[in-house]
Amino acid sequence: MRGFLGSSVGVTCAAALALPLTLPATPARADSSTMTSEAAAPGSTQSLPLAPLTRRRGSLGPSTQTQGLARRNVRPFSLVGVIWDDPDSELNGRVQVRTRAVGTGDWSDWQDVETHNDEHAADPDTAESASRRVHGSTAPLWVGNSNGVEVRVQAEPAEREAADPLDEAAPEGPRERRATLPEAAALPGGLRLELVDPGGDPPAPDGTRAAGRAGGAPSGLRAKGVRAKAVHAKGAQASLPDAGGAKATVIPALSRAETLRTYFPDGTSQRRATPYIGPRPSIVTRHGWGANENLRERGFLYTKTVKAAFVHHTASGNKYSCSQVPSIIRSIYRYHVVSSGWRDIGYNFLVDKCGTIYEGRAGGVAKAVMGAHTRGFNTNSMGIAVIGSFGATKPTDAALKAISRLTAWKLGLYGADPRGKTYLKSAGGNLYRKGKNVRLNVISGHRDGFATECPGRLLYGKLGTARTTAAKYQGR
């Protein structure tokens, strides 16, 4: 992201995955109307305006370069973030929060919130990015069940260049020595603290509460594989089966033979040769993690194909249990839609530390759904976000295996080799100009398409292993 060059906090993800399908080269908009019945939605968002904080004794008054909120009691929430009015403005500074845990009443230490998040966004010049609902936003931070909060936002000095004062007579030019001078930074306007309550977990079929676990599916959930009706899909993608109806909680795993029969039935042109494709993994559906479909915009956006998979981290922290993951995803979903103003959650898939795979943006797990995960490269790609922060923490083996299994299947549907290279056309960003054809790994990290730290140094370093493993799953 643009802020990669200026923030001490660093840049986050937060968070792209070909069968040659024949669809329009531009995204197909299914339905532009918007659902707004949030009153019936589980969960809630508290939006609190920030104010200049009073300086300590001896200062001249409140500082416009430091804003925040003093400690206060609030309704229960589990995820925090900061938003501002202009999505094209950057928050060059540091955001820190303290929260009070429900139950113990203990206050946490100050925690940093990743400030640069605009690299996770819809592509420039799209209807989603141009919506008046869109705000600038930090990455969300998962803090667990809390009922008290304190926040401070401190602007960091920007730097500007000036001619070296020791060489005032030197002509301007690229070889001129320059001095760096501090310059007062301005915080973006309309700063607000967003406190997200994910609501309760959806009931499982047996009446218990659904919760994530290791091994791929929420405990107590068993879903029957049925062919889903394609809703608003256009062209060949309408025939791609997504096992699981509207109320299915899990799309079941298939063997490789079952995967071939399901997606490449005998007698079709695609079966002239045996495709390289991995077995379909188990995937928890949106219904399984409790998505409130009234929050997102109605209809879906599709691109032509899936040529690449971008791997992200959510930058939401690592202090979570796998049983909390449905709540975390509902919180991120609500933050992306209600707070940031996106049409839906940005990622196509999410993966937790236990290796469970979750459906992200709506439209069908087998289809080329256009996400908002890698600014400039959302067309013909998919985004996979590993829940957590991986700048200083290693990803689990289970999460890496899930990335490999998911990409082996999804990329295999579209004929892509996980170890290969591909070309994507940039829609504009801070690494590549609009219209440039960029050669990328089929499995890339977010930082390959945008100047950002995402998906974190330690996850990015494991992508080579993920490529090799995914290719093996495909039978290469």
PDB file of C-alpha atoms in Angstrom, residues 103-284:
ATOM      1  CA  GLY A 103     -15.744 -11.216  33.027  1.00  0.00           C
ATOM      2  CA  THR A 104     -12.377 -10.322  34.543  1.00  0.00           C
ATOM      3  CA  GLY A 105     -12.615  -6.551  34.146  1.00  0.00           C
ATOM      4  CA  ASP A 106      -8.882  -6.469  33.366  1.00  0.00           C
ATOM      5  CA  TRP A 107      -7.523  -3.854  30.990  1.00  0.00           C
ATOM      6  CA  SER A 108      -5.164  -4.977  28.246  1.00  0.00           C
ATOM      7  CA  ASP A 109      -1.854  -3.360  27.449  1.00  0.00           C
ATOM      8  CA  TRP A 110      -1.770  -0.904  24.563  1.00  0.00           C
ATOM      9  CA  GLN A 111      -2.071  -2.767  21.264  1.00  0.00           C
ATOM     10  CA  ASP A 112      -1.105  -1.424  17.846  1.00  0.00           C
ATOM     11  CA  VAL A 113      -3.676  -1.401  15.063  1.00  0.00           C
ATOM     12  CA  GLU A 114      -2.295  -1.674  11.530  1.00  0.00           C
ATOM     13  CA  THR A 115      -2.978   1.712   9.998  1.00  0.00           C
ATOM     14  CA  HIS A 116      -2.497   1.074   6.291  1.00  0.00           C
ATOM     15  CA  ASN A 117      -5.244  -1.018   4.802  1.00  0.00           C
ATOM     16  CA  ASP A 118      -6.189   0.502   1.443  1.00  0.00           C
ATOM     17  CA  GLU A 119      -4.245  -2.158  -0.431  1.00  0.00           C
ATOM     18  CA  HIS A 120      -7.104  -4.452   0.541  1.00  0.00           C
ATOM     19  CA  ALA A 121      -9.749  -2.813  -1.545  1.00  0.00           C
ATOM     20  CA  ALA A 122     -11.693  -2.880  -4.769  1.00  0.00           C
ATOM     21  CA  ASP A 123      -9.796  -1.926  -7.914  1.00  0.00           C
ATOM     22  CA  PRO A 124      -9.652   1.761  -8.868  1.00  0.00           C
ATOM     23  CA  ASP A 125     -12.407   3.036 -11.160  1.00  0.00           C
ATOM     24  CA  THR A 126     -14.869   0.285 -10.221  1.00  0.00           C
ATOM     25  CA  ALA A 127     -18.369   0.838  -8.911  1.00  0.00           C
ATOM     26  CA  GLU A 128     -17.398  -0.667  -5.563  1.00  0.00           C
ATOM     27  CA  SER A 129     -14.440   1.660  -5.029  1.00  0.00           C
ATOM     28  CA  ALA A 130     -16.415   4.698  -6.247  1.00  0.00           C
ATOM     29  CA  SER A 131     -19.333   4.129  -3.882  1.00  0.00           C
ATOM     30  CA  ARG A 132     -20.059   7.047  -1.569  1.00  0.00           C
ATOM     31  CA  ARG A 133     -20.315   4.530   1.270  1.00  0.00           C
ATOM     32  CA  VAL A 134     -16.585   3.730   1.135  1.00  0.00           C
ATOM     33  CA  HIS A 135     -14.356   5.043   3.944  1.00  0.00           C
ATOM     34  CA  GLY A 136     -10.685   4.929   4.662  1.00  0.00           C
ATOM     35  CA  SER A 137      -9.959   2.327   7.315  1.00  0.00           C
ATOM     36  CA  THR A 138      -7.305   0.605   9.363  1.00  0.00           C
ATOM     37  CA  ALA A 139      -7.053  -3.150   9.506  1.00  0.00           C
ATOM     38  CA  PRO A 140      -9.428  -4.670  12.075  1.00  0.00           C
ATOM     39  CA  LEU A 141      -8.028  -5.990  15.363  1.00  0.00           C
ATOM     40  CA  TRP A 142      -9.638  -8.894  17.231  1.00  0.00           C
ATOM     41  CA  VAL A 143      -9.626  -8.217  20.989  1.00  0.00           C
ATOM     42  CA  GLY A 144     -12.191 -10.727  22.283  1.00  0.00           C
ATOM     43  CA  ASN A 145     -15.287 -10.028  24.338  1.00  0.00           C
ATOM     44  CA  SER A 146     -14.809  -6.545  25.806  1.00  0.00           C
ATOM     45  CA  ASN A 147     -16.903  -3.763  27.333  1.00  0.00           C
ATOM     46  CA  GLY A 148     -14.413  -0.933  27.827  1.00  0.00           C
ATOM     47  CA  VAL A 149     -12.112   0.880  25.436  1.00  0.00           C
ATOM     48  CA  GLU A 150      -9.469   3.602  25.226  1.00  0.00           C
ATOM     49  CA  VAL A 151      -7.859   4.720  21.969  1.00  0.00           C
ATOM     50  CA  ARG A 152      -5.182   7.165  20.827  1.00  0.00           C
ATOM     51  CA  VAL A 153      -4.205   8.139  17.292  1.00  0.00           C
ATOM     52  CA  GLN A 154      -0.899   9.978  16.930  1.00  0.00           C
ATOM     53  CA  ALA A 155       0.157  11.565  13.654  1.00  0.00           C
ATOM     54  CA  GLU A 156       3.731  10.925  12.601  1.00  0.00           C
ATOM     55  CA  PRO A 157       5.844  13.671  11.047  1.00  0.00           C
ATOM     56  CA  ALA A 158       5.997  13.439   7.300  1.00  0.00           C
ATOM     57  CA  GLU A 159       9.315  14.165   5.674  1.00  0.00           C
ATOM     58  CA  ARG A 160       9.986  16.609   2.900  1.00  0.00           C
ATOM     59  CA  GLU A 161      13.177  17.259   1.000  1.00  0.00           C
ATOM     60  CA  ALA A 162      14.948  20.604   0.846  1.00  0.00           C
ATOM     61  CA  ALA A 163      18.124  21.779  -0.846  1.00  0.00           C
ATOM     62  CA  ASP A 164      21.215  21.231   1.267  1.00  0.00           C
ATOM     63  CA  PRO A 165      21.714  24.520   3.186  1.00  0.00           C
ATOM     64  CA  LEU A 166      25.468  24.110   2.791  1.00  0.00           C
ATOM     65  CA  ASP A 167      25.159  24.215  -0.972  1.00  0.00           C
ATOM     66  CA  GLU A 168      22.615  26.927  -1.667  1.00  0.00           C
ATOM     67  CA  ALA A 169      24.196  27.893  -4.990  1.00  0.00           C
ATOM     68  CA  ALA A 170      23.982  24.370  -6.397  1.00  0.00           C
ATOM     69  CA  PRO A 171      21.626  24.100  -9.371  1.00  0.00           C
ATOM     70  CA  GLU A 172      18.543  21.902  -9.059  1.00  0.00           C
ATOM     71  CA  GLY A 173      19.047  18.449 -10.486  1.00  0.00           C
ATOM     72  CA  PRO A 174      19.051  14.766  -9.722  1.00  0.00           C
ATOM     73  CA  ARG A 175      22.591  14.903  -8.312  1.00  0.00           C
ATOM     74  CA  GLU A 176      21.860  17.746  -5.870  1.00  0.00           C
ATOM     75  CA  ARG A 177      22.420  16.869  -2.230  1.00  0.00           C
ATOM     76  CA  ARG A 178      19.183  17.035  -0.295  1.00  0.00           C
ATOM     77  CA  ALA A 179      18.326  17.487   3.369  1.00  0.00           C
ATOM     78  CA  THR A 180      15.271  15.914   4.972  1.00  0.00           C
ATOM     79  CA  LEU A 181      13.140  18.192   7.120  1.00  0.00           C
ATOM     80  CA  PRO A 182      10.291  17.176   9.396  1.00  0.00           C
ATOM     81  CA  GLU A 183       6.881  18.419   8.400  1.00  0.00           C
ATOM     82  CA  ALA A 184       3.762  18.389  10.531  1.00  0.00           C
ATOM     83  CA  ALA A 185       1.437  15.582   9.500  1.00  0.00           C
ATOM     84  CA  ALA A 186      -2.317  15.972   9.451  1.00  0.00           C
ATOM     85  CA  LEU A 187      -4.672  13.216  10.505  1.00  0.00           C
ATOM     86  CA  PRO A 188      -7.470  12.494   8.027  1.00  0.00           C
ATOM     87  CA  GLY A 189     -10.840  14.052   8.743  1.00  0.00           C
ATOM     88  CA  GLY A 190     -13.773  12.287  10.333  1.00  0.00           C
ATOM     89  CA  LEU A 191     -11.870   9.761  12.452  1.00  0.00           C
ATOM     90  CA  ARG A 192     -14.180   7.285  14.176  1.00  0.00           C
ATOM     91  CA  LEU A 193     -13.625   4.240  16.341  1.00  0.00           C
ATOM     92  CA  GLU A 194     -15.594   1.196  15.174  1.00  0.00           C
ATOM     93  CA  LEU A 195     -16.514  -1.407  17.823  1.00  0.00           C
ATOM     94  CA  VAL A 196     -17.923  -4.565  16.281  1.00  0.00           C
ATOM     95  CA  ASP A 197     -20.048  -7.128  18.087  1.00  0.00           C
ATOM     96  CA  PRO A 198     -20.224 -10.267  15.908  1.00  0.00           C
ATOM     97  CA  GLY A 199     -23.417 -11.549  17.535  1.00  0.00           C
ATOM     98  CA  GLY A 200     -23.954 -15.141  18.574  1.00  0.00           C
ATOM     99  CA  ASP A 201     -22.916 -18.220  16.632  1.00  0.00           C
ATOM    100  CA  PRO A 202     -25.621 -19.733  14.431  1.00  0.00           C
ATOM    101  CA  PRO A 203     -27.298 -22.862  15.810  1.00  0.00           C
ATOM    102  CA  ALA A 204     -26.129 -26.156  14.356  1.00  0.00           C
ATOM    103  CA  PRO A 205     -28.704 -28.631  13.029  1.00  0.00           C
ATOM    104  CA  ASP A 206     -28.761 -30.407  16.399  1.00  0.00           C
ATOM    105  CA  GLY A 207     -29.516 -27.161  18.230  1.00  0.00           C
ATOM    106  CA  THR A 208     -25.998 -26.604  19.573  1.00  0.00           C
ATOM    107  CA  ARG A 209     -23.911 -23.587  18.674  1.00  0.00           C
ATOM    108  CA  ALA A 210     -21.640 -23.976  15.675  1.00  0.00           C
ATOM    109  CA  ALA A 211     -17.935 -23.501  16.357  1.00  0.00           C
ATOM    110  CA  GLY A 212     -14.775 -23.988  14.346  1.00  0.00           C
ATOM    111  CA  ARG A 213     -12.375 -26.801  15.110  1.00  0.00           C
ATOM    112  CA  ALA A 214      -9.302 -28.428  13.665  1.00  0.00           C
ATOM    113  CA  GLY A 215      -9.937 -30.815  10.821  1.00  0.00           C
ATOM    114  CA  GLY A 216     -11.976 -28.685   8.465  1.00  0.00           C
ATOM    115  CA  ALA A 217     -15.542 -28.233   9.698  1.00  0.00           C
ATOM    116  CA  PRO A 218     -17.390 -26.882  12.714  1.00  0.00           C
ATOM    117  CA  SER A 219     -18.044 -29.554  15.301  1.00  0.00           C
ATOM    118  CA  GLY A 220     -21.428 -31.209  15.056  1.00  0.00           C
ATOM    119  CA  LEU A 221     -22.018 -30.154  11.446  1.00  0.00           C
ATOM    120  CA  ARG A 222     -22.491 -32.590   8.590  1.00  0.00           C
ATOM    121  CA  ALA A 223     -23.627 -31.294   5.230  1.00  0.00           C
ATOM    122  CA  LYS A 224     -25.076 -33.301   2.374  1.00  0.00           C
ATOM    123  CA  GLY A 225     -23.626 -32.532  -1.034  1.00  0.00           C
ATOM    124  CA  VAL A 226     -26.261 -31.090  -3.345  1.00  0.00           C
ATOM    125  CA  ARG A 227     -25.956 -28.989  -6.458  1.00  0.00           C
ATOM    126  CA  ALA A 228     -26.553 -25.340  -5.755  1.00  0.00           C
ATOM    127  CA  LYS A 229     -28.613 -23.240  -8.116  1.00  0.00           C
ATOM    128  CA  ALA A 230     -26.466 -20.554  -9.726  1.00  0.00           C
ATOM    129  CA  VAL A 231     -27.871 -17.188  -8.694  1.00  0.00           C
ATOM    130  CA  HIS A 232     -27.257 -14.330 -11.137  1.00  0.00           C
ATOM    131  CA  ALA A 233     -24.226 -16.134 -12.623  1.00  0.00           C
ATOM    132  CA  LYS A 234     -23.645 -15.469 -16.285  1.00  0.00           C
ATOM    133  CA  GLY A 235     -22.071 -17.540 -19.022  1.00  0.00           C
ATOM    134  CA  ALA A 236     -20.303 -20.828 -18.446  1.00  0.00           C
ATOM    135  CA  GLN A 237     -19.860 -20.236 -14.721  1.00  0.00           C
ATOM    136  CA  ALA A 238     -23.562 -20.859 -14.187  1.00  0.00           C
ATOM    137  CA  SER A 239     -22.885 -24.557 -14.772  1.00  0.00           C
ATOM    138  CA  LEU A 240     -20.075 -24.901 -12.228  1.00  0.00           C
ATOM    139  CA  PRO A 241     -21.536 -26.874  -9.318  1.00  0.00           C
ATOM    140  CA  ASP A 242     -21.232 -25.589  -5.767  1.00  0.00           C
ATOM    141  CA  ALA A 243     -22.219 -28.434  -3.483  1.00  0.00           C
ATOM    142  CA  GLY A 244     -24.475 -27.207  -0.725  1.00  0.00           C
ATOM    143  CA  GLY A 245     -27.747 -25.355  -0.843  1.00  0.00           C
ATOM    144  CA  ALA A 246     -28.550 -22.069   0.819  1.00  0.00           C
ATOM    145  CA  LYS A 247     -28.780 -23.718   4.256  1.00  0.00           C
ATOM    146  CA  ALA A 248     -25.761 -26.022   3.964  1.00  0.00           C
ATOM    147  CA  THR A 249     -23.157 -25.313   6.625  1.00  0.00           C
ATOM    148  CA  VAL A 250     -20.273 -27.239   5.068  1.00  0.00           C
ATOM    149  CA  ILE A 251     -19.362 -28.148   1.502  1.00  0.00           C
ATOM    150  CA  PRO A 252     -17.965 -31.664   1.980  1.00  0.00           C
ATOM    151  CA  ALA A 253     -14.543 -32.773   0.836  1.00  0.00           C
ATOM    152  CA  LEU A 254     -14.295 -34.973  -2.246  1.00  0.00           C
ATOM    153  CA  SER A 255     -11.704 -37.465  -3.359  1.00  0.00           C
ATOM    154  CA  ARG A 256      -9.791 -36.626  -6.525  1.00  0.00           C
ATOM    155  CA  ALA A 257     -11.913 -39.098  -8.507  1.00  0.00           C
ATOM    156  CA  GLU A 258     -15.109 -37.548  -7.132  1.00  0.00           C
ATOM    157  CA  THR A 259     -13.780 -34.092  -7.945  1.00  0.00           C
ATOM    158  CA  LEU A 260     -13.140 -35.090 -11.558  1.00  0.00           C
ATOM    159  CA  ARG A 261     -16.623 -36.585 -11.919  1.00  0.00           C
ATOM    160  CA  THR A 262     -18.223 -33.497 -10.381  1.00  0.00           C
ATOM    161  CA  TYR A 263     -16.420 -30.752 -12.300  1.00  0.00           C
ATOM    162  CA  PHE A 264     -15.250 -32.591 -15.447  1.00  0.00           C
ATOM    163  CA  PRO A 265     -17.973 -35.118 -16.235  1.00  0.00           C
ATOM    164  CA  ASP A 266     -17.296 -37.747 -18.906  1.00  0.00           C
ATOM    165  CA  GLY A 267     -18.236 -36.704 -22.406  1.00  0.00           C
ATOM    166  CA  THR A 268     -17.438 -32.990 -21.990  1.00  0.00           C
ATOM    167  CA  SER A 269     -14.795 -31.249 -24.045  1.00  0.00           C
ATOM    168  CA  GLN A 270     -12.861 -30.530 -20.868  1.00  0.00           C
ATOM    169  CA  ARG A 271     -12.258 -34.259 -20.360  1.00  0.00           C
ATOM    170  CA  ARG A 272     -10.268 -34.806 -23.574  1.00  0.00           C
ATOM    171  CA  ALA A 273      -7.319 -35.237 -21.201  1.00  0.00           C
ATOM    172  CA  THR A 274      -7.302 -35.818 -17.472  1.00  0.00           C
ATOM    173  CA  PRO A 275      -7.089 -32.358 -15.829  1.00  0.00           C
ATOM    174  CA  TYR A 276      -4.548 -31.535 -13.185  1.00  0.00           C
ATOM    175  CA  ILE A 277      -6.733 -30.781 -10.188  1.00  0.00           C
ATOM    176  CA  GLY A 278      -6.556 -31.420  -6.478  1.00  0.00           C
ATOM    177  CA  PRO A 279      -9.402 -32.997  -4.516  1.00  0.00           C
ATOM    178  CA  ARG A 280     -11.966 -30.484  -3.311  1.00  0.00           C
ATOM    179  CA  PRO A 281     -11.352 -29.679   0.365  1.00  0.00           C
ATOM    180  CA  SER A 282     -14.057 -29.259   2.973  1.00  0.00           C
ATOM    181  CA  ILE A 283     -15.230 -25.631   3.073  1.00  0.00           C
ATOM    182  CA  VAL A 284     -17.375 -24.001   5.760  1.00  0.00           C
TER     183      VAL A 284
END
